[in-house]
Short mmCIF file of C-alpha atoms in Angstrom, two decimals:
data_model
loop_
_atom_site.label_atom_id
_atom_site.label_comp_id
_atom_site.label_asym_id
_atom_site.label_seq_id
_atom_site.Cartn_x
_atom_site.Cartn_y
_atom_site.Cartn_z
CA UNK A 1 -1.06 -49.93 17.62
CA UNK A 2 0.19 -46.38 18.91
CA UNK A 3 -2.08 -43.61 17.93
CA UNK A 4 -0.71 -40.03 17.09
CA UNK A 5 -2.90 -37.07 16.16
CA UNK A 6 -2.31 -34.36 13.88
CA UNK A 7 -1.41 -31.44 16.13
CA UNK A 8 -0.68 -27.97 15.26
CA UNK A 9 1.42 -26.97 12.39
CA UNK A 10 4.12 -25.21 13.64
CA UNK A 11 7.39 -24.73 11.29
CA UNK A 12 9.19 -22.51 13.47
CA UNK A 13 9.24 -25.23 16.32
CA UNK A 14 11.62 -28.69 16.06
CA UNK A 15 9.96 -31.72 14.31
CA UNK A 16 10.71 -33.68 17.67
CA UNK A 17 7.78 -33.87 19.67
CA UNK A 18 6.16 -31.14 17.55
CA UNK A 19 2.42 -31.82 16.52
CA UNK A 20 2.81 -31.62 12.78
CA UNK A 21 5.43 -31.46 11.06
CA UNK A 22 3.85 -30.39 7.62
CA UNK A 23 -0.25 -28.97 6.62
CA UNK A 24 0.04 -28.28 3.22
CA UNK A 25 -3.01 -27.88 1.06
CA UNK A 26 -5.36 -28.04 4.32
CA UNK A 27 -7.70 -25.87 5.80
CA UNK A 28 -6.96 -26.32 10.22
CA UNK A 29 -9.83 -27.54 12.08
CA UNK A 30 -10.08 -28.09 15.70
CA UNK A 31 -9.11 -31.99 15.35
CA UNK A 32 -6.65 -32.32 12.49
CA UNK A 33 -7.21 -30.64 8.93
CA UNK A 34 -9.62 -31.17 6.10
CA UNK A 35 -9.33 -30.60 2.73
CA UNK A 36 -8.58 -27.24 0.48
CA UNK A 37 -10.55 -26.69 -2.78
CA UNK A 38 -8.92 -26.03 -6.01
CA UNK A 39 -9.44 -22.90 -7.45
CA UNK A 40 -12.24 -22.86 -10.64
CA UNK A 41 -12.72 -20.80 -13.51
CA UNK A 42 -15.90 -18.47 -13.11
CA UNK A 43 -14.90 -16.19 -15.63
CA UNK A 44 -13.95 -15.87 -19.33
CA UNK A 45 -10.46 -13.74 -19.20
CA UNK A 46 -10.04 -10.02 -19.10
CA UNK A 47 -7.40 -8.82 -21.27
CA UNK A 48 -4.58 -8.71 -18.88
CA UNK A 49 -3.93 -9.76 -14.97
CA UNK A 50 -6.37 -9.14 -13.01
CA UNK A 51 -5.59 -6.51 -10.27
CA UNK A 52 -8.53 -6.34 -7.74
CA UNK A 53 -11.80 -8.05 -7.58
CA UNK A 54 -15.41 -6.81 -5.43
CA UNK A 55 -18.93 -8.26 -4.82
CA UNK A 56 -21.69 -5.66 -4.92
CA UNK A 57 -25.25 -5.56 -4.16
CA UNK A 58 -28.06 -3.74 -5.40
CA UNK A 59 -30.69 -2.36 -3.28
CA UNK A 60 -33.43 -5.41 -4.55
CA UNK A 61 -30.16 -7.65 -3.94
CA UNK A 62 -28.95 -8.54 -7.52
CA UNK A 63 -25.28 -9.22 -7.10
CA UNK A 64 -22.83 -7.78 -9.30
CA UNK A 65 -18.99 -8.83 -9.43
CA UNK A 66 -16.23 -5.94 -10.23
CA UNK A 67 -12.96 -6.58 -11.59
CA UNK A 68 -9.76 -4.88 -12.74
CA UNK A 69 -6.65 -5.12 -14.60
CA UNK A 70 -3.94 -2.46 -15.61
CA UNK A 71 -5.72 -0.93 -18.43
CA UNK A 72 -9.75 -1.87 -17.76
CA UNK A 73 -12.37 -2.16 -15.26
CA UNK A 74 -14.90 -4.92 -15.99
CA UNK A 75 -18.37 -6.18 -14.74
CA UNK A 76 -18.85 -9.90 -15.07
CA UNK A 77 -21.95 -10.73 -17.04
CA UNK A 78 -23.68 -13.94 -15.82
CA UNK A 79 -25.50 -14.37 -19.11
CA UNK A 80 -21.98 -15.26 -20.90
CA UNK A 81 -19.24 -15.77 -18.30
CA UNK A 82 -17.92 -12.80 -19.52
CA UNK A 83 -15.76 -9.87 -18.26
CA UNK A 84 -17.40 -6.77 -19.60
CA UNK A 85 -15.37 -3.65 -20.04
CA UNK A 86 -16.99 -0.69 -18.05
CA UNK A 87 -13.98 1.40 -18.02
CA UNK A 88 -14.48 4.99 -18.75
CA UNK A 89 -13.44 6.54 -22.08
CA UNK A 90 -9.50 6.13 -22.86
CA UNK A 91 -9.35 3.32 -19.88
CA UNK A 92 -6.47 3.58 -17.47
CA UNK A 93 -2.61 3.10 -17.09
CA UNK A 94 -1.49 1.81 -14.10
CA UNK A 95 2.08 0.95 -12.74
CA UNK A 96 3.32 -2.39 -12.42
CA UNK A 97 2.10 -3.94 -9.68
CA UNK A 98 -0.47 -1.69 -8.99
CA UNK A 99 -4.01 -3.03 -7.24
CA UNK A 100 -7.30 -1.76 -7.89
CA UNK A 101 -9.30 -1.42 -4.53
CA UNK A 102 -12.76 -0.95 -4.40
CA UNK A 103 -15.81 -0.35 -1.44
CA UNK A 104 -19.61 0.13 -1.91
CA UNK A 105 -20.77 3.57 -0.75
CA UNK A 106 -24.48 3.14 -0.96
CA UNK A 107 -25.33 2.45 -4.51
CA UNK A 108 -22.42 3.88 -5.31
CA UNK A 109 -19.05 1.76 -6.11
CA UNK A 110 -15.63 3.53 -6.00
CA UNK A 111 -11.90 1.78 -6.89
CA UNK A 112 -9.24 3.39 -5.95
CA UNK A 113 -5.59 2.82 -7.51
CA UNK A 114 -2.28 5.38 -6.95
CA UNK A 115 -2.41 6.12 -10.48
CA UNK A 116 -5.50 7.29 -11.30
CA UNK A 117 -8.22 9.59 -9.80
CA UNK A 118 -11.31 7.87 -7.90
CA UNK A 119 -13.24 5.94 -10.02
CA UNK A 120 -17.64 6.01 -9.83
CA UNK A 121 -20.17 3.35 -10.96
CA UNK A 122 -24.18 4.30 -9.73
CA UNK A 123 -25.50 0.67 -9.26
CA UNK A 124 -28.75 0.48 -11.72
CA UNK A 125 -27.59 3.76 -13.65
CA UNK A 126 -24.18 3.80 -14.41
CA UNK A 127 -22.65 1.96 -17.96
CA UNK A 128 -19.39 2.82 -17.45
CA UNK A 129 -16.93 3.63 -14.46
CA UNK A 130 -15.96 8.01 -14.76
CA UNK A 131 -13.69 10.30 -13.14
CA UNK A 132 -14.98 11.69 -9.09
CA UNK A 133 -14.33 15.40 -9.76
CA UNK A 134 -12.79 16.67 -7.12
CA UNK A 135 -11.50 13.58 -5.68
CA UNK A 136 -7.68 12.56 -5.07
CA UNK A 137 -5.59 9.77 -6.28
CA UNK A 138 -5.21 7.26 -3.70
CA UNK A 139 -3.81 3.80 -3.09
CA UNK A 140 -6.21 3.10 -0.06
CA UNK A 141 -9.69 3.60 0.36
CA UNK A 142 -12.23 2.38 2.97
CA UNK A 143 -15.94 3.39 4.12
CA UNK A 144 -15.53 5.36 7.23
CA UNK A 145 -19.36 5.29 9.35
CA UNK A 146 -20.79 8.09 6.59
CA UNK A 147 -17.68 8.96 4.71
CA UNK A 148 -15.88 7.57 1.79
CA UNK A 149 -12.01 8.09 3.22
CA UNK A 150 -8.65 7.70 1.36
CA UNK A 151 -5.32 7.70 2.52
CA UNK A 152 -1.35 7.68 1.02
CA UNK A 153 -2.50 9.68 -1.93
CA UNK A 154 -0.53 11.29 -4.14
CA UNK A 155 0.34 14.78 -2.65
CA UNK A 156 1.63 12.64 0.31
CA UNK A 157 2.20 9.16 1.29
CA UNK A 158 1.45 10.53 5.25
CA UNK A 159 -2.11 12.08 4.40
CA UNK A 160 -5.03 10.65 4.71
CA UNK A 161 -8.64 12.56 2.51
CA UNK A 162 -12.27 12.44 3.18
CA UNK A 163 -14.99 13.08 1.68
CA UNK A 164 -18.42 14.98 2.61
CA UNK A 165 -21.22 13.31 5.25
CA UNK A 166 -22.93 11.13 3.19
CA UNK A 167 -21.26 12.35 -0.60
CA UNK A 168 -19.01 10.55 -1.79
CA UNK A 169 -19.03 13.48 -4.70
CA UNK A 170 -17.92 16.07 -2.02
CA UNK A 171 -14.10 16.52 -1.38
CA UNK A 172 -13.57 20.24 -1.40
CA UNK A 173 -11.95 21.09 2.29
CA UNK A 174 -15.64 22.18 4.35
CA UNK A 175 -16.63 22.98 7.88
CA UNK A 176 -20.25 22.45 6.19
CA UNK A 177 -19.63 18.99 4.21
CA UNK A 178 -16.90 17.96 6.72
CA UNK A 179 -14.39 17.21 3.99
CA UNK A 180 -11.59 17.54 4.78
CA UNK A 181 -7.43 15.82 5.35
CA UNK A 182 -5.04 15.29 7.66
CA UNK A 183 -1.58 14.46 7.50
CA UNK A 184 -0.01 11.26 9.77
CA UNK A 185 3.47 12.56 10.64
CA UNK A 186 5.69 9.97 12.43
CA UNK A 187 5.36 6.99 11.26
CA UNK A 188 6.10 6.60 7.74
CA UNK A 189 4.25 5.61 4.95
CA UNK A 190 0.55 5.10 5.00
CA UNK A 191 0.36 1.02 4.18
CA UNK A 192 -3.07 0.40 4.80
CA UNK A 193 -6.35 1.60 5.35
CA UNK A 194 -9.37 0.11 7.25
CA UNK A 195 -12.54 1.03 7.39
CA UNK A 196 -16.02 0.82 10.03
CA UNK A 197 -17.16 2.80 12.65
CA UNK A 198 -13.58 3.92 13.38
CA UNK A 199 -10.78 4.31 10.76
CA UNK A 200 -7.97 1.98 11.17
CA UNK A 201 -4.52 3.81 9.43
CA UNK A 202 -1.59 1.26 9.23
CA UNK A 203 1.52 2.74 8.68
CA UNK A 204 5.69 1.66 7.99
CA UNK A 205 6.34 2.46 11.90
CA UNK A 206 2.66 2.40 13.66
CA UNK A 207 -0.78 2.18 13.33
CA UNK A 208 -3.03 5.21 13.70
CA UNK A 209 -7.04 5.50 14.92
CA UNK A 210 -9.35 7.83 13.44
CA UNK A 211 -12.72 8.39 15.31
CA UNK A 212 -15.56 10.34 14.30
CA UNK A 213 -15.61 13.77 16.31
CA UNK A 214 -18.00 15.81 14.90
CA UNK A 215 -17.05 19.59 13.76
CA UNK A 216 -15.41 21.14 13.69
CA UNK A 217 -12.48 18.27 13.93
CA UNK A 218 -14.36 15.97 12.06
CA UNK A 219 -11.62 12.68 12.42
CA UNK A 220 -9.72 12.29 15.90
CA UNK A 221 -6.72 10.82 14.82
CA UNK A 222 -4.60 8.74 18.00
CA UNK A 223 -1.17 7.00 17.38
CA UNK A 224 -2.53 3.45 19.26
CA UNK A 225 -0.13 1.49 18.12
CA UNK A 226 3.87 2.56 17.85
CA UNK A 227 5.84 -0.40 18.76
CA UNK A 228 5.10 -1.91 14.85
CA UNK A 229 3.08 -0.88 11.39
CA UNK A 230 2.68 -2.50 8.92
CA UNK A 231 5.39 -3.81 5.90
CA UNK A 232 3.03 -5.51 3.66
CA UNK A 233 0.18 -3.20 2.30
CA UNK A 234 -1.11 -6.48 0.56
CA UNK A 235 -1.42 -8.69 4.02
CA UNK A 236 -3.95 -6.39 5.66
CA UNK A 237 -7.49 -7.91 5.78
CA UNK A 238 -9.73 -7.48 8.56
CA UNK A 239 -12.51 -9.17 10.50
CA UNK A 240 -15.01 -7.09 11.93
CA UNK A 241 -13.24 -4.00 13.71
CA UNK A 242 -10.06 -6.16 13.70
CA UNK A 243 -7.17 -6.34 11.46
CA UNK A 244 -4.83 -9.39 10.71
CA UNK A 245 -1.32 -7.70 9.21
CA UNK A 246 2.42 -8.65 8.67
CA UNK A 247 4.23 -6.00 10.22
CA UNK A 248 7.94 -7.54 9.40
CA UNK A 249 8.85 -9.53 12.43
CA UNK A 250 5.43 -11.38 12.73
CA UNK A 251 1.76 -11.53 11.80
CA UNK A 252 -0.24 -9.69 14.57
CA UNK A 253 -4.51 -8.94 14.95
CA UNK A 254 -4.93 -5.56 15.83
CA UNK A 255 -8.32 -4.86 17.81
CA UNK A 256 -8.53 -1.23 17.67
CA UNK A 257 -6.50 -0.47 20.93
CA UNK A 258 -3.80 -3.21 21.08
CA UNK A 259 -1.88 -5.64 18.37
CA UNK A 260 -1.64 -9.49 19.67
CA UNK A 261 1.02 -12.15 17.81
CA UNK A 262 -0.67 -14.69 15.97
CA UNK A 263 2.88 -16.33 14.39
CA UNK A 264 4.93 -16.01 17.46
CA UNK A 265 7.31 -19.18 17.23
CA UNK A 266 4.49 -21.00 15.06
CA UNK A 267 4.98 -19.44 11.49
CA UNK A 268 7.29 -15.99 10.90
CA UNK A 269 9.99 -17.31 10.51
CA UNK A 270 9.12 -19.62 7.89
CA UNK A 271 6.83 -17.18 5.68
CA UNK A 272 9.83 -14.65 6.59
CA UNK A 273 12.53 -17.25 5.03
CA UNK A 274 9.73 -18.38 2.25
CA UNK A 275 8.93 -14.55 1.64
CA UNK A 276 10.01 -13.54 -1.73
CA UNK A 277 10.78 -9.98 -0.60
CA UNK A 278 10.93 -8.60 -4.23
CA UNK A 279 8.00 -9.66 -5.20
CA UNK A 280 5.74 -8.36 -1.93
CA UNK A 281 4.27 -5.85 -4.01
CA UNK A 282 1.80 -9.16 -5.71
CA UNK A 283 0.72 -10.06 -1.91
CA UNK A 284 -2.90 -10.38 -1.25
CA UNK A 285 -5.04 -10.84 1.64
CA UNK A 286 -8.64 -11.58 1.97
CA UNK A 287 -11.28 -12.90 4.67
CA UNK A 288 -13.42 -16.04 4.17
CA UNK A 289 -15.50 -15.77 6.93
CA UNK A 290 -17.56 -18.99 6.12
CA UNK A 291 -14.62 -21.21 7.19
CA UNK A 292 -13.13 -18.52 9.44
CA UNK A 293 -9.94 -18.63 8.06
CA UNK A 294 -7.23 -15.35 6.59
CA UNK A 295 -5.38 -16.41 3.89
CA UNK A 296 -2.29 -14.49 2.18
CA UNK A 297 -0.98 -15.38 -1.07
CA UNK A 298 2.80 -15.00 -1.66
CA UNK A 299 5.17 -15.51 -4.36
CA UNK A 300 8.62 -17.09 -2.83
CA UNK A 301 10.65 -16.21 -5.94
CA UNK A 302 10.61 -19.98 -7.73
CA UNK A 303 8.32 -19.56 -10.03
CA UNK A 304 8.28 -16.05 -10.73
CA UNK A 305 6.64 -12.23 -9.17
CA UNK A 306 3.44 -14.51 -9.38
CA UNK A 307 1.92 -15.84 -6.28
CA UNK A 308 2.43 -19.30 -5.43
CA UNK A 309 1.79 -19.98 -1.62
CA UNK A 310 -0.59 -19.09 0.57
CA UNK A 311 -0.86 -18.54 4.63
CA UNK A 312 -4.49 -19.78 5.96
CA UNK A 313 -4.81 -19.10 9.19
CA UNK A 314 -8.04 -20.02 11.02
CA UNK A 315 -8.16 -16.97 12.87
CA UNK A 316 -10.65 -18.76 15.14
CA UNK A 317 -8.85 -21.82 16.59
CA UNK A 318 -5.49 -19.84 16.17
CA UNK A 319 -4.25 -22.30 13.63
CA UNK A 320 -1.96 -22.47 10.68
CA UNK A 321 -1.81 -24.36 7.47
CA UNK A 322 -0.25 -23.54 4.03
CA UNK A 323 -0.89 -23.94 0.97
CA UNK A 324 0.60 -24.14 -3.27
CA UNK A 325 -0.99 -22.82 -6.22
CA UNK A 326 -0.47 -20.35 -8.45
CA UNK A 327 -2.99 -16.88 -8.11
CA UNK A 328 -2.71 -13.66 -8.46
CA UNK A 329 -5.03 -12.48 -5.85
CA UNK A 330 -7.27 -13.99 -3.22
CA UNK A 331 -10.60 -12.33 -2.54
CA UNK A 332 -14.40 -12.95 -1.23
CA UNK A 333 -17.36 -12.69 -3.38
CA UNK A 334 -20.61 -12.78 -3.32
CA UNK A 335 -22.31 -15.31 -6.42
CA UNK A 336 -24.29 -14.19 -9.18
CA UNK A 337 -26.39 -16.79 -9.61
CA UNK A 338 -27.07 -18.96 -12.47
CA UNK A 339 -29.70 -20.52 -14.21
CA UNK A 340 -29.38 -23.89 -15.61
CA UNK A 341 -29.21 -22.58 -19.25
CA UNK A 342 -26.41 -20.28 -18.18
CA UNK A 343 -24.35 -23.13 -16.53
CA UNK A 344 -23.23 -24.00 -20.08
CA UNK A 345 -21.66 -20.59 -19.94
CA UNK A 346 -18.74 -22.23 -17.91
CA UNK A 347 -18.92 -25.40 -19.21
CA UNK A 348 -20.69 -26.88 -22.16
CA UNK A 349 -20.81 -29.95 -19.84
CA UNK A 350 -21.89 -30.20 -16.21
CA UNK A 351 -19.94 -33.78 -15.28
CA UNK A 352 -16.87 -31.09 -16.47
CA UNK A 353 -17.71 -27.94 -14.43
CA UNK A 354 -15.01 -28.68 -11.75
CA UNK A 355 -18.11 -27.71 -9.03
CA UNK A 356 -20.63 -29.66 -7.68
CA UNK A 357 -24.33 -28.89 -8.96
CA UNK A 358 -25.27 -28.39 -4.99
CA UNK A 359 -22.56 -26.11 -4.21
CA UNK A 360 -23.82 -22.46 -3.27
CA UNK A 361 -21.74 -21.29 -6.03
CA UNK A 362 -24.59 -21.29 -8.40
CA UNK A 363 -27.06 -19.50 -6.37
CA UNK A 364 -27.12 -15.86 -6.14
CA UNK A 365 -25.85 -13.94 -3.42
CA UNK A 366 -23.95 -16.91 -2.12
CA UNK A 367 -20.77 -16.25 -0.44
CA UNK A 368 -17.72 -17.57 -1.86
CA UNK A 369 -13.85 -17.40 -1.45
CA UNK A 370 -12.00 -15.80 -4.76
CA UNK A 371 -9.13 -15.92 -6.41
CA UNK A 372 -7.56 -15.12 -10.15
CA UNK A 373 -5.68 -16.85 -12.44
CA UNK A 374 -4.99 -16.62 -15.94
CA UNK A 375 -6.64 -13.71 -15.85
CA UNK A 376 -10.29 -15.07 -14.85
CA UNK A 377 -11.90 -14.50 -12.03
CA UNK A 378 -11.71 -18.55 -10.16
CA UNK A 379 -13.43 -19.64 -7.12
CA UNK A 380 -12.29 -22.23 -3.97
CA UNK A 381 -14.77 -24.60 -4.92
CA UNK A 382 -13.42 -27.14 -7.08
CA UNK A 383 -11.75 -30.21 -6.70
CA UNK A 384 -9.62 -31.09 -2.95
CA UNK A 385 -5.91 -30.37 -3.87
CA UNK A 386 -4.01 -32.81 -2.63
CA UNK A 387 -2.79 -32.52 0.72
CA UNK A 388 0.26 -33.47 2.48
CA UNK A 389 0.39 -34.02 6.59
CA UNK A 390 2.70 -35.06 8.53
CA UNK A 391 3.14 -35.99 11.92
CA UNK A 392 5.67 -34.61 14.45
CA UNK A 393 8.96 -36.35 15.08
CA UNK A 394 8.12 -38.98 17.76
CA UNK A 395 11.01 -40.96 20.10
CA UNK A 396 10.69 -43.59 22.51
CA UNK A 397 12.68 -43.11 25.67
CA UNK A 398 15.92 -44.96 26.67
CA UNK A 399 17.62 -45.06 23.01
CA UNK A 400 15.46 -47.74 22.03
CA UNK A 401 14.73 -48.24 18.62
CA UNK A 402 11.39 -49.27 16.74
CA UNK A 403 10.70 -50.88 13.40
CA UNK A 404 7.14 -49.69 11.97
CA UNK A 405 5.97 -52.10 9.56
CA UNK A 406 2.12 -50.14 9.25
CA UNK A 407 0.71 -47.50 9.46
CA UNK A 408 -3.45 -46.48 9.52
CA UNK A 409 -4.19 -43.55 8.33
CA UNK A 410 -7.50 -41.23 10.21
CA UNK A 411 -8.67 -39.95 7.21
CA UNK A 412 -12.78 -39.84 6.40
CA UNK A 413 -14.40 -39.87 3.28
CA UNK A 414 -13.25 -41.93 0.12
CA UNK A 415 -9.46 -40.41 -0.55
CA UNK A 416 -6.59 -42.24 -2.14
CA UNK A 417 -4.17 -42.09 0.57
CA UNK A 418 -0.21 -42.79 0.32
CA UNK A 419 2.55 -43.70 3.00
CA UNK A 420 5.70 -42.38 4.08
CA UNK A 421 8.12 -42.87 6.87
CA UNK A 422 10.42 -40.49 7.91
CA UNK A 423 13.10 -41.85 10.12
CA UNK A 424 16.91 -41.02 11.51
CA UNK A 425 19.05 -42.64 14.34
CA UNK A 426 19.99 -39.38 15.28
CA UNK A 427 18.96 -35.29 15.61
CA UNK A 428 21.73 -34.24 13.11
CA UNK A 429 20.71 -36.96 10.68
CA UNK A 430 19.46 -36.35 7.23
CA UNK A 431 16.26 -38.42 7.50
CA UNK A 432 15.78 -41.67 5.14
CA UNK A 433 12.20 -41.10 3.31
CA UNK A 434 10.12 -44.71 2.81
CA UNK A 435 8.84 -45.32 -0.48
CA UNK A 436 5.18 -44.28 -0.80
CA UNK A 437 2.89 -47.15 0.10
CA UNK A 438 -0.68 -47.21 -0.75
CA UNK A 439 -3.26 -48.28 2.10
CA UNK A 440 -5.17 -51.69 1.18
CA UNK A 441 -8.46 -53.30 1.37
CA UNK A 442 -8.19 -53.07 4.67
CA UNK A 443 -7.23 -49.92 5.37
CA UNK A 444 -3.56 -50.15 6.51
CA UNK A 445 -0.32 -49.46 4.52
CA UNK A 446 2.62 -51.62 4.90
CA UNK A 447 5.74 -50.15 5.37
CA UNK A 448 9.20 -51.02 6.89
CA UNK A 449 11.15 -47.94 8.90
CA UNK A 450 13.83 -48.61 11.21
CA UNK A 451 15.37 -46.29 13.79
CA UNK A 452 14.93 -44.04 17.21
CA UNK A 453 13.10 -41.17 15.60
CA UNK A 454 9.82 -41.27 13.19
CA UNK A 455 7.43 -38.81 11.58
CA UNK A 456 4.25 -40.59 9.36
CA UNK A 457 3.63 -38.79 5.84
CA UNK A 458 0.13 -38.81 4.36
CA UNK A 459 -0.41 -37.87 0.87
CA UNK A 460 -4.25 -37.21 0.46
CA UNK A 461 -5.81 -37.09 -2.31
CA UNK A 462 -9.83 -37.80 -4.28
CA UNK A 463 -12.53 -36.87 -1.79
CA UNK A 464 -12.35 -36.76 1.98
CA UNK A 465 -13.72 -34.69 4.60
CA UNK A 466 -11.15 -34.98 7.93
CA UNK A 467 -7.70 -36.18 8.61
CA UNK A 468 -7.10 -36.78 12.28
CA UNK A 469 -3.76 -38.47 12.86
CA UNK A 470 -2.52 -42.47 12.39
CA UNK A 471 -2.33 -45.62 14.05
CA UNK A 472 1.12 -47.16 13.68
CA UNK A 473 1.55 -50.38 14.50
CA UNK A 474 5.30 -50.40 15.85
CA UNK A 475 8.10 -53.21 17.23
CA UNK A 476 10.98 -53.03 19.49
CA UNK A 477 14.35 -53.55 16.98
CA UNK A 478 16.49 -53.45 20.28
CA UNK A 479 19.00 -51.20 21.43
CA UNK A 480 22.20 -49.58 20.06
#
């Protein structure tokens, strides 16, 4: 038996000698991949596509989930499942493929779209979302150390607006508030806007640094980054004080100072090729920091402006996987928490609820990675989808070819696991794909394959945990 690993998925390399030659539907781990979850309905639908979703918390640490779609904003209601509307009086009108972005100032939770003026819901007060007199229309919006700041509004794609120390209500230009704005000339179009102790300003053509000063500057705004901005407004998503982007020839980290590669001869190429570029305007990126991993959801043009693939990088082994399923937007939340009476508020019955009873899902304040479709807010937690991984292309030396006549899949857990061998005589060969063969009692699949060059296919699906590699048990056919 000859034992070959799962390596690293990179697309943008040759098969031959690569370490994996497909991840699909995996999440990277440090020895192979283990499973993604579905996505599961948490939600009863909003009225149209939903447009933005963000986790709140009160001060006593109730959790409350935030929504939005073109016309509405919404509060989810635990009791029911429900998507209440909390819009403000007439509701909204956005563009097309506008977003709704949100951040928690305080108590105080603000959405942003380029449409409409800042939006303002108290926490504990509030019954509907109203109008921040004063305040600008803005497609970006982020909590700068003690000021609510905006950026690409609508008197100028370039300028970025703040508010008042500590008042989000403030925006009236003031050495004595420390409102105040300042245009970003240079580098194109403001794309993206970070927030923390320091502002981080992607742009078309750079990426700019804004650092509290004091007054009577307020902001210190430095051009860091110049070589690259940012393309996608939709793949920014940060960690911390840095931020993962897609700035058109690659996927870089920036830390503040410097941007680093992350897809360099691994994956832009193939998310460049598999980009739908019409439809970048439905991108979405989002953080789940439990299993350390960005993930971007994409639409490559087959089935429509609707997202369909996803990037999931595990930004802490520096490893790739990909993923299919339709969703209009990935985000984290935090859970609302459920009593057992309320459970029947997703599903009249529990053996259907798609979630295991243990799962943190159902206990409040529980983090867990979002997504939407169908217009309800869904969460990563349901059933494994069902992954595909394959090997990289493997040779032996001398033009000597092999028969393999089984193959052992690593795989823990209890999955229902399926065969393939991919095999040519040659590198300009169309390969010759093995029927799928199903692994017996005993834990092997039988299979026949015949040539100089062979990559093992493992359909996974039911319930595993970890997929390390295979065991093929191989034969010399002689030489040719």
């Amino acid at each position: 038996m000859t034992e070959v690993n799962f390596g690293e998925w990179t697309p943008d390399q040759p098969n031959l000698n690569a370490g994996c030659a497909d991840a699909l539907n995996v999440i990277p781990t440090a020895k192979g991949y283990r499973p993604l979850p579905s996505l599961t309905d948490l939600s009863t639908a909003a009225d149209a596509r939903l447009r933005g979703i963000f986790p709140a918390k009160q001060s006593d640490g109730v959790v409350k989930i935030f929504a939005g779609d073109g016309t509405k904003l919404y509060l989810f209601a635990t009791a029911d499942s429900g998507l209440d509307s909390v819009s403000k009086s007439g509701n909204y009108s956005l563009n097309a493929d506008e977003p709704w972005r949100f951040v928690q100032f305080g108590n105080i939770i603000i959405a942003a779209s380029n449409s409409q003026i800042l939006q303002s819901y108290t926490l504990g007060s509030s019954s509907l979302f109203a109008d921040v007199s004063g305040a600008p229309t803005a497609k970006y919006i982020a909590v700068v150390r003690d000021f609510v700041m905006t950026a690409n509004t609508s008197t100028s794609n370039q300028q970025v607006v703040w508010s008042g120390i500590g008042d989000s209500t403030s925006w009236a230009a003031s050495a004595t508030t420390q409102a105040d704005s300042q245009t970003i000339y240079g580098l194109g179009a403001i794309t993206g806007l970070v927030g923390g102790e320091f502002a981080t300003i992607l742009c078309e053509d750079g990426i700019v640094r804004g650092t509290y000063a004091g007054s009577p500057l307020v902001f210190q705004f430095d051009a860091v980054e110049t070589a690259r901005g940012c393309a996608i407004p939709g793949s920014v998503a940060a960690i911390g004080s840095n931020t993962i982007y897609w700035s058109g020839d690659g996927f870089y980290i920036f830390d503040g100072a410097t941007s680093k590669p992350i897809g360099t001869e691994k994956v832009d190429r193939y998310f460049s090729d598999d980009l739908s570029v019409a439809d970048i305007d439905r991108c979405s990126a989002a953080i789940d920091p439990i299993n350390k991993l960005y993930v971007l959801a994409y639409s490559n043009g087959l089935g429509g402006e609707q997202p369909n693939k996803l990037m999931i990088y595990n930004y802490s082994l520096g490893r790739w996987a990909r993923g299919e399923l339709d969703t209009d937007l990935v985000a984290p939340i935090f859970t609302a928490g459920y009593t057992m009476d309320q459970l029947d508020t997703l599903n009249s019955s529990l053996d259907a609820l798609g979630t295991s009873l243990d799962s943190p899902l159902f206990k409040g304040g529980q983090f867990a990675f979002a997504g939407s479709s169908d217009s309800k807010i869904g969460t990563f937690t349901g059933a494994s989808l069902t992954g595909v991984i394959e090997t990289g292309e493997q040779a032996l030396p001398d033009g000597q070819r092999i028969m393999i006549n089984a193959v052992t899949p690593l795989v823990t857990g209890s999955p229902t696991t399926t065969v393939q061998v991919l095999t040519r005589n040659r590198q300009q060969d169309n390969e010759t794909t093995s029927a799928a063969a199903s692994v017996n009692a005993d834990g092997w699949a039988p299979v026949r394959a015949n040539g100089r060059f062979h990559r093992v296919r493992l359909n996974v699906s039911g319930v595993w945990t970890n997929a390390q590699g295979v065991d093929v048990q191989v034969q010399s056919a002689g030489r040719r």
